[in-house]
Tab-separated table of C-alpha atoms in Angstrom:
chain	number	residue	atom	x	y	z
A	1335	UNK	CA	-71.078	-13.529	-221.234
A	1336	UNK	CA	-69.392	-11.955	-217.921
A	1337	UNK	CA	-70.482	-12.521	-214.551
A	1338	UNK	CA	-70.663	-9.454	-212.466
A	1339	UNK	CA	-68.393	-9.791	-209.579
A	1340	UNK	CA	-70.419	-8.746	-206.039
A	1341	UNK	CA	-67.509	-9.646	-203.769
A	1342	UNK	CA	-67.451	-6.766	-201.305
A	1343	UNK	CA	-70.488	-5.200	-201.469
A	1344	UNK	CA	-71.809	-6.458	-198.376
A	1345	UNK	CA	-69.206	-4.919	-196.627
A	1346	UNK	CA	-69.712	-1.605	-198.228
A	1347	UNK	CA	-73.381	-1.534	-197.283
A	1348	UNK	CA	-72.368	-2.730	-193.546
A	1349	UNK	CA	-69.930	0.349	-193.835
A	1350	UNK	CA	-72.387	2.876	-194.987
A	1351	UNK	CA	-75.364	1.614	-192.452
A	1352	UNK	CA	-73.576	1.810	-189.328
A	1353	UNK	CA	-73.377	5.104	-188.665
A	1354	UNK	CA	-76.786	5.265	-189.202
A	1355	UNK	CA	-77.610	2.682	-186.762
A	1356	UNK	CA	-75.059	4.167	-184.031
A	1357	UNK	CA	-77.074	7.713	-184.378
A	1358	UNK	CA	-80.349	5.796	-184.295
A	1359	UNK	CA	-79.369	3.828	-180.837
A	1360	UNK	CA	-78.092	7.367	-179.234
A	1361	UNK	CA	-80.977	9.251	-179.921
A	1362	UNK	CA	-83.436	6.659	-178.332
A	1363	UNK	CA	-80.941	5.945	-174.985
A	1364	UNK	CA	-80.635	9.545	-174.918
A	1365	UNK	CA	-84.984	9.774	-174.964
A	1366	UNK	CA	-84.995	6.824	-172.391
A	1367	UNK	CA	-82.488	9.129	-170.210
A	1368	UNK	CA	-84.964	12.224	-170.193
A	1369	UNK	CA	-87.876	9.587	-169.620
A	1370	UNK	CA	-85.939	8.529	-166.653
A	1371	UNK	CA	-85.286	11.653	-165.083
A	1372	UNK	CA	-89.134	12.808	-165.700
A	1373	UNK	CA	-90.494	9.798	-163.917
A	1374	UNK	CA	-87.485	10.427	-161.073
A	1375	UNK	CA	-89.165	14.075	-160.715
A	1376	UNK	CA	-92.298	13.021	-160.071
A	1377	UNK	CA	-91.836	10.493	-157.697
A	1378	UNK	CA	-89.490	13.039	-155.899
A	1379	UNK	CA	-92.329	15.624	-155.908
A	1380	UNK	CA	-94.713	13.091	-154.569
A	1381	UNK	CA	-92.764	11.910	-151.618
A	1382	UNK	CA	-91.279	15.740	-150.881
A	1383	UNK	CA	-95.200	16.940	-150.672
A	1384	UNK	CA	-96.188	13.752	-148.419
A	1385	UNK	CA	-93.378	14.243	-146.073
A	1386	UNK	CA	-94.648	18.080	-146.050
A	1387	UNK	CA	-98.032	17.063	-145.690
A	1388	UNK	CA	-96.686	15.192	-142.688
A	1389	UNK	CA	-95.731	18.082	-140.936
A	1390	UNK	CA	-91.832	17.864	-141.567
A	1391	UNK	CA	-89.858	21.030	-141.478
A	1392	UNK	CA	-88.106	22.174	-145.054
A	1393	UNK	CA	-84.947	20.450	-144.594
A	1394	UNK	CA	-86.559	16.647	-144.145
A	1395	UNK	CA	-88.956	17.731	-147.037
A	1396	UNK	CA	-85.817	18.631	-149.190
A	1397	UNK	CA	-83.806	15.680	-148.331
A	1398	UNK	CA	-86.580	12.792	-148.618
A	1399	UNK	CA	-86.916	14.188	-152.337
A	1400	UNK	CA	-83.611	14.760	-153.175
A	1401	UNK	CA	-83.250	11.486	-152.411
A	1402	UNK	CA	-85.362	10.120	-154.850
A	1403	UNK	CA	-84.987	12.667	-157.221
A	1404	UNK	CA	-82.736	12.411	-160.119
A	1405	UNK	CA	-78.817	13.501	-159.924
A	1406	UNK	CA	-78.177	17.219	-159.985
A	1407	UNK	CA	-82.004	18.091	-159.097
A	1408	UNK	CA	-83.506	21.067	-157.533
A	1409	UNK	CA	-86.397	21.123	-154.791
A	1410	UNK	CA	-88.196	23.880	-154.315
A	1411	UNK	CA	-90.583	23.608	-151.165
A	1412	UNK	CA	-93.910	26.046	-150.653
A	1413	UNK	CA	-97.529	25.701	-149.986
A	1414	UNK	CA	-100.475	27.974	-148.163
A	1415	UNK	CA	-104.008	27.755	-147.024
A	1416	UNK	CA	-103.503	24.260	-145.525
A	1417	UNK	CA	-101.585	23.021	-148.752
A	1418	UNK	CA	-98.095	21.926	-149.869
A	1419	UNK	CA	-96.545	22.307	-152.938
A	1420	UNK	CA	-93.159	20.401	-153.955
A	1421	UNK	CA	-91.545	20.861	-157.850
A	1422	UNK	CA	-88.907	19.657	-158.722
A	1423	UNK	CA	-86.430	19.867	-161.632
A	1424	UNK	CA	-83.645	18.539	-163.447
A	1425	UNK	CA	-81.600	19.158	-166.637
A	1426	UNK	CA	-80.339	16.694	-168.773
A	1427	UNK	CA	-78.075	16.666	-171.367
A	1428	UNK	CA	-79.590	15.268	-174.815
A	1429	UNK	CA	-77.052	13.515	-177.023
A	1430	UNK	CA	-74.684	13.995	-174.779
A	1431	UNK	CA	-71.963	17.027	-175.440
A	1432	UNK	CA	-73.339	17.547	-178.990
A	1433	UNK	CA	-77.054	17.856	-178.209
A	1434	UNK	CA	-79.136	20.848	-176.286
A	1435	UNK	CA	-80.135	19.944	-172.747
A	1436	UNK	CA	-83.640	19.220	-171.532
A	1437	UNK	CA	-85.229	20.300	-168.714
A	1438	UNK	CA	-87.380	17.862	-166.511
A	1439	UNK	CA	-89.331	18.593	-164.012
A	1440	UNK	CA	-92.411	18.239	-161.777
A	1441	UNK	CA	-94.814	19.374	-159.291
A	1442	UNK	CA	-96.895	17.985	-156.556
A	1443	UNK	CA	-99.589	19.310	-154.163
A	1444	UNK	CA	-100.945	17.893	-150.671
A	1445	UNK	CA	-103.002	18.946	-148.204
A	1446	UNK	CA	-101.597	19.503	-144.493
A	1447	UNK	CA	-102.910	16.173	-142.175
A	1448	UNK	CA	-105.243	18.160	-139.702
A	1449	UNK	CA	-102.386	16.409	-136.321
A	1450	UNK	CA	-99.516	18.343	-138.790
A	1451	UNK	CA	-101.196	21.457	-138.394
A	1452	UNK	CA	-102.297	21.311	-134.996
A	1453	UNK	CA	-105.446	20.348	-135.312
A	1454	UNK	CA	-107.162	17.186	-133.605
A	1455	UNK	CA	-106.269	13.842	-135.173
């Protein structure tokens, strides 16, 4: 009776699996990177509409959430009828050069402090 011979077989599997495995780990750190920049757009939008709601001109609005904001983001500032209204957005590449790109963005509203305004504090 023969004995099958499995020398190399492990390394065959190893072989075939790990491309798999490398796809599999760049899809999920490339849907941890949009995550990222998501959260990064919020918390840009929220501290853009409270330095608004502050009564800071456009330019300090822009800059306080730009600095938060993820790389290559927009700001948009606006607002009316005693209310701010910061988005911003960002576009991120998915899978890097051979993947779409996804845009992430956010938007956040606050009402004008009454001493901002020129009203009594």
């Amino acid at each position: 009776m023969r004995r099958r011979d499995d020398r190399g077989s492990a390394t065959l599997e190893l072989a075939v699996a790990m491309p798999a495995v490398v796809l599999l780990l760049a899809v999920v750190l490339s849907g941890a990177d949009v995550v990222v920049a998501q959260v990064g757009c919020v918390d840009a939008a929220r501290a853009g509409a409270r330095a608004a709601a502050r009564g800071e001109d456009a330019a300090v609005v822009r800059a306080s959430a730009l600095a938060v904001a993820p790389r290559g983001a927009s700001v948009t500032v606006g607002g009316g009828g005693g209310s701010v209204v910061v988005a911003v957005s960002s576009r991120r590449a998915a899978l890097g050069r051979f993947g779409g790109s996804v845009l992430t963005a956010a938007t956040a509203r606050a009402a004008v402090e009454p001493a901002a305004a020129g009203g009594t504090p």
